[in-house]
CSV table of C-alpha atoms in Angstrom, one decimal:
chain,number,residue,atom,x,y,z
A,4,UNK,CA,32.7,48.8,28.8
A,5,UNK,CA,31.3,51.1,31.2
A,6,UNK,CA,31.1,49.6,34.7
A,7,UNK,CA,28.1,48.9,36.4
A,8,UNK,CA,29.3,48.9,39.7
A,9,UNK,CA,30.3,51.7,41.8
A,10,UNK,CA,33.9,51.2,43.3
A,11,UNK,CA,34.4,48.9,45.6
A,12,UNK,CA,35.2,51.6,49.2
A,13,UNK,CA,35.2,49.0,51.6
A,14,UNK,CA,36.8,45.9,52.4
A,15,UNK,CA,33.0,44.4,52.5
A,16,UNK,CA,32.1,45.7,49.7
A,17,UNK,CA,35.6,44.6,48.0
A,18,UNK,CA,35.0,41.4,49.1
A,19,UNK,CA,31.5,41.0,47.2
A,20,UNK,CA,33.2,42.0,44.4
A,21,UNK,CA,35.7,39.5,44.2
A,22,UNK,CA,32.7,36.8,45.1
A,23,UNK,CA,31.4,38.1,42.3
A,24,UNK,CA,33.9,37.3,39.7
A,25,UNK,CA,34.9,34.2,40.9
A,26,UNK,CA,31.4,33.9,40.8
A,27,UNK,CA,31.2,34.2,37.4
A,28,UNK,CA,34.6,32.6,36.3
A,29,UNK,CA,32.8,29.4,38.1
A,30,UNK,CA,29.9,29.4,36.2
A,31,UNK,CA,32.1,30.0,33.1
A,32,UNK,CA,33.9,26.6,33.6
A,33,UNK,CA,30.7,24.8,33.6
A,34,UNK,CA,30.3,25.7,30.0
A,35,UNK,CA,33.4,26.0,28.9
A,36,UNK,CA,37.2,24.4,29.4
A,37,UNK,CA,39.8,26.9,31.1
A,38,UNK,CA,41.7,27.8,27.8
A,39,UNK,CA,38.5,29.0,26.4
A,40,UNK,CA,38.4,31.4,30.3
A,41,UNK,CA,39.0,34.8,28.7
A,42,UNK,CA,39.6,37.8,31.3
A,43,UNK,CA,37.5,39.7,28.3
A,44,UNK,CA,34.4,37.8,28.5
A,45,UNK,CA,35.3,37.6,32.5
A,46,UNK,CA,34.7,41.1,32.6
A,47,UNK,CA,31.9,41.4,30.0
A,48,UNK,CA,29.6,38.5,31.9
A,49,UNK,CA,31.0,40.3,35.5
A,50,UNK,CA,29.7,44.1,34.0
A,51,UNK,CA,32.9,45.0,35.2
A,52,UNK,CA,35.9,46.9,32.5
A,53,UNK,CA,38.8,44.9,32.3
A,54,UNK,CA,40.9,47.0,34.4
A,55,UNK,CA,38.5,47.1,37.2
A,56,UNK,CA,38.2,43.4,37.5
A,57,UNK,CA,42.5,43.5,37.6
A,58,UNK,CA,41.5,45.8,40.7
A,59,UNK,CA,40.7,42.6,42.4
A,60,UNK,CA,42.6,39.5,41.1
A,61,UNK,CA,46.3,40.6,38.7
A,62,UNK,CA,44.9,38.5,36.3
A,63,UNK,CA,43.0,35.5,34.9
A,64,UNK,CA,45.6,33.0,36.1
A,65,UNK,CA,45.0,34.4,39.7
A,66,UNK,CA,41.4,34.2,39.7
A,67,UNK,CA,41.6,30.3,38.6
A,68,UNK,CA,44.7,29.4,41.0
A,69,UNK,CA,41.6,30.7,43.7
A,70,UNK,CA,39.3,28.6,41.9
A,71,UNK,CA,41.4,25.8,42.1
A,72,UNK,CA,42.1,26.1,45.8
A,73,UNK,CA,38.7,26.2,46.9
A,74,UNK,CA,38.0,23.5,44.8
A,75,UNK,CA,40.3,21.4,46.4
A,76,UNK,CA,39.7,22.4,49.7
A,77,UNK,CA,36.0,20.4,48.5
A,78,UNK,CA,37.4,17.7,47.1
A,79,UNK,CA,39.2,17.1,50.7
A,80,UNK,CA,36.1,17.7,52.8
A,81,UNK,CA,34.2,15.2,49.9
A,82,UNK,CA,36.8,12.6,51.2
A,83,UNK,CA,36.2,13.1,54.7
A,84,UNK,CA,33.1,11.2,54.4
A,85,UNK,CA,33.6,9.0,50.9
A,86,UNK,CA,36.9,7.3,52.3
A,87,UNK,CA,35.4,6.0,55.3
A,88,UNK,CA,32.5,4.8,53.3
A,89,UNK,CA,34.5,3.1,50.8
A,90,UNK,CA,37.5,1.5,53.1
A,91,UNK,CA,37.0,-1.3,55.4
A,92,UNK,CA,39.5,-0.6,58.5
A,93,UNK,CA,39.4,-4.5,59.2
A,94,UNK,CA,40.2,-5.4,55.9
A,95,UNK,CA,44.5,-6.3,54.8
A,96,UNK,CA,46.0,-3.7,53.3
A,97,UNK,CA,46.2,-4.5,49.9
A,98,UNK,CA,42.3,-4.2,49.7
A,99,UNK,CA,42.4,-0.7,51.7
A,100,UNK,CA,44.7,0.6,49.5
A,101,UNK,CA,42.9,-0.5,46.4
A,102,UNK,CA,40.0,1.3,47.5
A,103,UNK,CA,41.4,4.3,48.4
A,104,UNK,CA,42.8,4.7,45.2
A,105,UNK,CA,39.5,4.2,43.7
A,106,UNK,CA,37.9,6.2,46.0
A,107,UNK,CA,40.1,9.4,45.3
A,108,UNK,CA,40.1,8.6,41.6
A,109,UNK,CA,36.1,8.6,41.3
A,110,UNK,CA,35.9,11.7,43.5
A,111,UNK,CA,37.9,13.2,40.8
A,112,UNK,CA,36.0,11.9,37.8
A,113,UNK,CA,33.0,13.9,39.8
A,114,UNK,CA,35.2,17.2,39.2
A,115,UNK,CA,35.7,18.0,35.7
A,116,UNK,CA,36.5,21.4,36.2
A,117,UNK,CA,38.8,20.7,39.1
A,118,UNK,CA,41.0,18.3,36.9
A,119,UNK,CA,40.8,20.8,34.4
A,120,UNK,CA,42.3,23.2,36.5
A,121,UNK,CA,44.6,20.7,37.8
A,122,UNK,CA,46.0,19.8,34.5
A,123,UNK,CA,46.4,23.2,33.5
A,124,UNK,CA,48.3,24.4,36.9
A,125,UNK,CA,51.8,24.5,36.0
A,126,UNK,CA,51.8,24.8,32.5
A,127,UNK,CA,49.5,27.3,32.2
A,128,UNK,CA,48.1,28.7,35.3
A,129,UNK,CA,51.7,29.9,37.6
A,130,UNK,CA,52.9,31.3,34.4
A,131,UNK,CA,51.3,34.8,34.7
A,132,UNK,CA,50.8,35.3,38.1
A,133,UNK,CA,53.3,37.4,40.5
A,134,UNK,CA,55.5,36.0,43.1
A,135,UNK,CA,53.3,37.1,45.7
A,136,UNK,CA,50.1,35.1,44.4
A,137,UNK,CA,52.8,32.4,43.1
A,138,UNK,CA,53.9,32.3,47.0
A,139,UNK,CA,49.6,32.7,48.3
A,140,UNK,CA,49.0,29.5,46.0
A,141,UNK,CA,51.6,27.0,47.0
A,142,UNK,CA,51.3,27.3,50.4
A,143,UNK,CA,47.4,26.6,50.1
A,144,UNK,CA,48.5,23.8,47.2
A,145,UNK,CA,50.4,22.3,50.2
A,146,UNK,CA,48.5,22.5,53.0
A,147,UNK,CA,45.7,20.6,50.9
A,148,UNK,CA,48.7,18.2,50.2
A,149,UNK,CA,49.1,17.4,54.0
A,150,UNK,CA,45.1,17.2,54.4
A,151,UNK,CA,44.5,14.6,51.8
A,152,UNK,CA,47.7,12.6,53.1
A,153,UNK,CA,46.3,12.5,56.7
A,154,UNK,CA,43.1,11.2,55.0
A,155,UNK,CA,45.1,8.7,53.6
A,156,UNK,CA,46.8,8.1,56.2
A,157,UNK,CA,43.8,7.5,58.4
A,158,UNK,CA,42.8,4.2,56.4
A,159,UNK,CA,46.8,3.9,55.7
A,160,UNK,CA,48.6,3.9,58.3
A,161,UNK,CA,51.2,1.2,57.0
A,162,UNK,CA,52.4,4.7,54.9
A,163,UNK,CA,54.4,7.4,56.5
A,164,UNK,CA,53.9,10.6,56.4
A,165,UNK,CA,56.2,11.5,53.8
A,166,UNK,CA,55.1,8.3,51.6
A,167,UNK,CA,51.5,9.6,52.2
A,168,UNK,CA,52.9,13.3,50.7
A,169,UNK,CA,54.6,11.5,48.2
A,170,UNK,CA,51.0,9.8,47.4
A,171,UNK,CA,49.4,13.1,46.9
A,172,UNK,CA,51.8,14.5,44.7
A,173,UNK,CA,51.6,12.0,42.2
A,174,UNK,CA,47.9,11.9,42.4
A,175,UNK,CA,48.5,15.4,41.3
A,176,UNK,CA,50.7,14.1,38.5
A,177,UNK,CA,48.6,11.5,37.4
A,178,UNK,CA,45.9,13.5,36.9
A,179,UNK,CA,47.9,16.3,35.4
A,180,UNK,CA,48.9,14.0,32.5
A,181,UNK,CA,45.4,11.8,32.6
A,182,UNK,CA,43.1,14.3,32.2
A,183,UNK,CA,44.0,15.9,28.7
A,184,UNK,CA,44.4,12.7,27.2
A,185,UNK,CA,41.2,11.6,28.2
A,186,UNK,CA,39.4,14.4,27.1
A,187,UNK,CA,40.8,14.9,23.6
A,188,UNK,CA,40.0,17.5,21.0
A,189,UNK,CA,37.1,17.2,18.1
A,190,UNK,CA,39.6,16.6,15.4
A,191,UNK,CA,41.3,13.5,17.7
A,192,UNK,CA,38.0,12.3,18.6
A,193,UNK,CA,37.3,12.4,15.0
A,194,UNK,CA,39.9,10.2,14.3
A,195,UNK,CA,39.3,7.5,16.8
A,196,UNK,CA,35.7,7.2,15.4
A,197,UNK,CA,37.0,6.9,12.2
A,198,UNK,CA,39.4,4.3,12.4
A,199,UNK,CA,39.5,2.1,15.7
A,200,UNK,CA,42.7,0.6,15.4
A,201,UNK,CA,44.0,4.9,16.1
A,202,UNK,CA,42.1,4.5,19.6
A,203,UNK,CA,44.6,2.1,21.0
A,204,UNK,CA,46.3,4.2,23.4
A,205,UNK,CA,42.5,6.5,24.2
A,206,UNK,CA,42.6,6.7,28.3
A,207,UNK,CA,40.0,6.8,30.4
A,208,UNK,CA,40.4,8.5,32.8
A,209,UNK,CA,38.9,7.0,36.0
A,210,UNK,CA,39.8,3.6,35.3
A,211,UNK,CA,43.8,5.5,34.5
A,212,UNK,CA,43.9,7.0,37.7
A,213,UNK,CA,42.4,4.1,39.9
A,214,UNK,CA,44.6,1.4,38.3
A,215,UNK,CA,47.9,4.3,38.5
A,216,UNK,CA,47.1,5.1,42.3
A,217,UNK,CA,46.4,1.5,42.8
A,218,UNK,CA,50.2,0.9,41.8
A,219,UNK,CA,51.5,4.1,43.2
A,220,UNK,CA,50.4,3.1,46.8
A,221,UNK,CA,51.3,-0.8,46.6
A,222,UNK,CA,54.9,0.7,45.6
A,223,UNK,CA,55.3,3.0,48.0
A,224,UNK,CA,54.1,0.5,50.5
A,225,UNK,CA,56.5,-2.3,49.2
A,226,UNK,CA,59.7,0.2,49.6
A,227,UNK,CA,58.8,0.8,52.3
A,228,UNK,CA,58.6,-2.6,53.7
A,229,UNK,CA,62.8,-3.1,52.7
C-alpha cells in the first residue's frame, strides 16, 4: 500500500504519527476483540504500509501493551473518584472491603477492551515484543500496581502495603482468567442456549470478580490479623 503520509522528520511530527495509530488500533477494539487486531488492517485503516507503521511501534503486541497502559492509567484515575463514592470510611471493615471489591470489579465491567487486553497480556501480548518494550511495559504495569494499592489502601488501611500489592495482582489474575470465560465464543454460546443444564459453570463476570475480590481481601486481611 502506498503511504499517504510523508515521513515522519521530526519528533513532533513522529509523535502524531504514533497518536495516530494508536488512534486507530483504539477504535479497532471497539468493533472488534484483540485477536481479531491485525497489524495488516492496522496499517490499511492507518494509510500507512506495514513497514512504516513498524517505524513506530515493533509490532502489534507493542502498540496494544501501550494501549493497555494508558488504559489502566484511566481505570486508576476512574477510582480516584468512584472509591470514595462507594466506601464509607466510618463503616467496619468488612463492609469497606466488600465495597471496594465491588467497586473495582464494576469499573472493570465498564472496560471491555481493557479486560480484553488484560486477559490477553501474558499469553499473547509479551510474547512478540523485545526486551526493551518487555522492560518499558512492566515497569508501567507496576507502577499502576502501586497506584491502585494506595487507592486501596486509602479506604484499607488495615492492609499493608505489600497485602495491598498482593491485592492488585490478583485482581489482575482474576480478571485474566474471568474475562474469557465470560465472554465465550458463538459455537459455546450456542451450546448453552441449546441445552441449559451445559451452562452450569457460565461466569459472569462482574458478579465473578466482586464475590473473588470480596474473598481475596477478607483473606488477606484475616492472615494478616495471625
Amino acid at each position: 500500500m502506498a503511504d499517504t503520509f510523508q515521513r515522519a522528520r521530526s519528533e513532533e511530527q513522529r509523535a502524531v504519527r504514533r497518536r495516530a495509530i494508536l488512534d486507530t488500533a483504539v477504535a479497532m477494539l471497539g468493533e472488534m476483540p484483540v485477536a481479531q487486531v491485525s497489524l495488516n488492517e492496522l496499517s490499511r485503516r492507518v494509510g500507512l504500509a506495514k513497514s512504516n507503521v513498524l517505524r513506530y511501534f515493533e509490532s502489534r503486541e507493542a502498540v496494544l501493551l501501550e494501549l493497555l497502559s494508558t488504559a489502566s492509567q484511566e481505570l486508576i484515575e476512574h477510582l480516584d473518584a468512584a472509591l470514595p463514592a462507594a466506601v464509607d470510611a466510618a463503616a467496619p471493615v468488612s463492609e469497606r472491603t466488600d465495597r471496594v471489591a465491588a467497586a473495582v470489579a464494576h469499573a472493570l465491567a465498564e472496560r471491555p477492551v481493557l479486560c480484553d487486553l488484560i486477559s490477553a497480556q501474558a499469553a499473547v501480548l509479551e510474547r512478540n515484543v523485545s526486551t526493551r518494550v518487555a522492560a518499558d511495559h512492566k515497569r508501567a504495569s507496576i507502577a499502576h500496581a502501586f497506584a491502585l494499592a494506595h487507592r486501596v489502601r486509602v479506604h484499607v488501611p488495615e492492609l499493608d502495603e505489600r497485602d495491598a500489592v498482593r491485592f492488585t495482582a490478583g485482581a489482575l489474575l482474576m480478571t485474566t482468567a474471568a474475562w474469557p470465560h465470560s465472554n465465550p465464543s458463538a459455537a459455546v454460546l450456542a451450546v448453552y442456549e441449546s441445552d441449559p443444564e451445559l451452562a452450569l459453570l457460565r461466569v459472569d463476570f462482574t458478579t465473578t470478580l466482586r464475590e473473588s475480590l470480596e474473598v481475596l481481601l477478607s483473606g488477606l486481611l484475616a492472615r494478616a490479623s495471625r
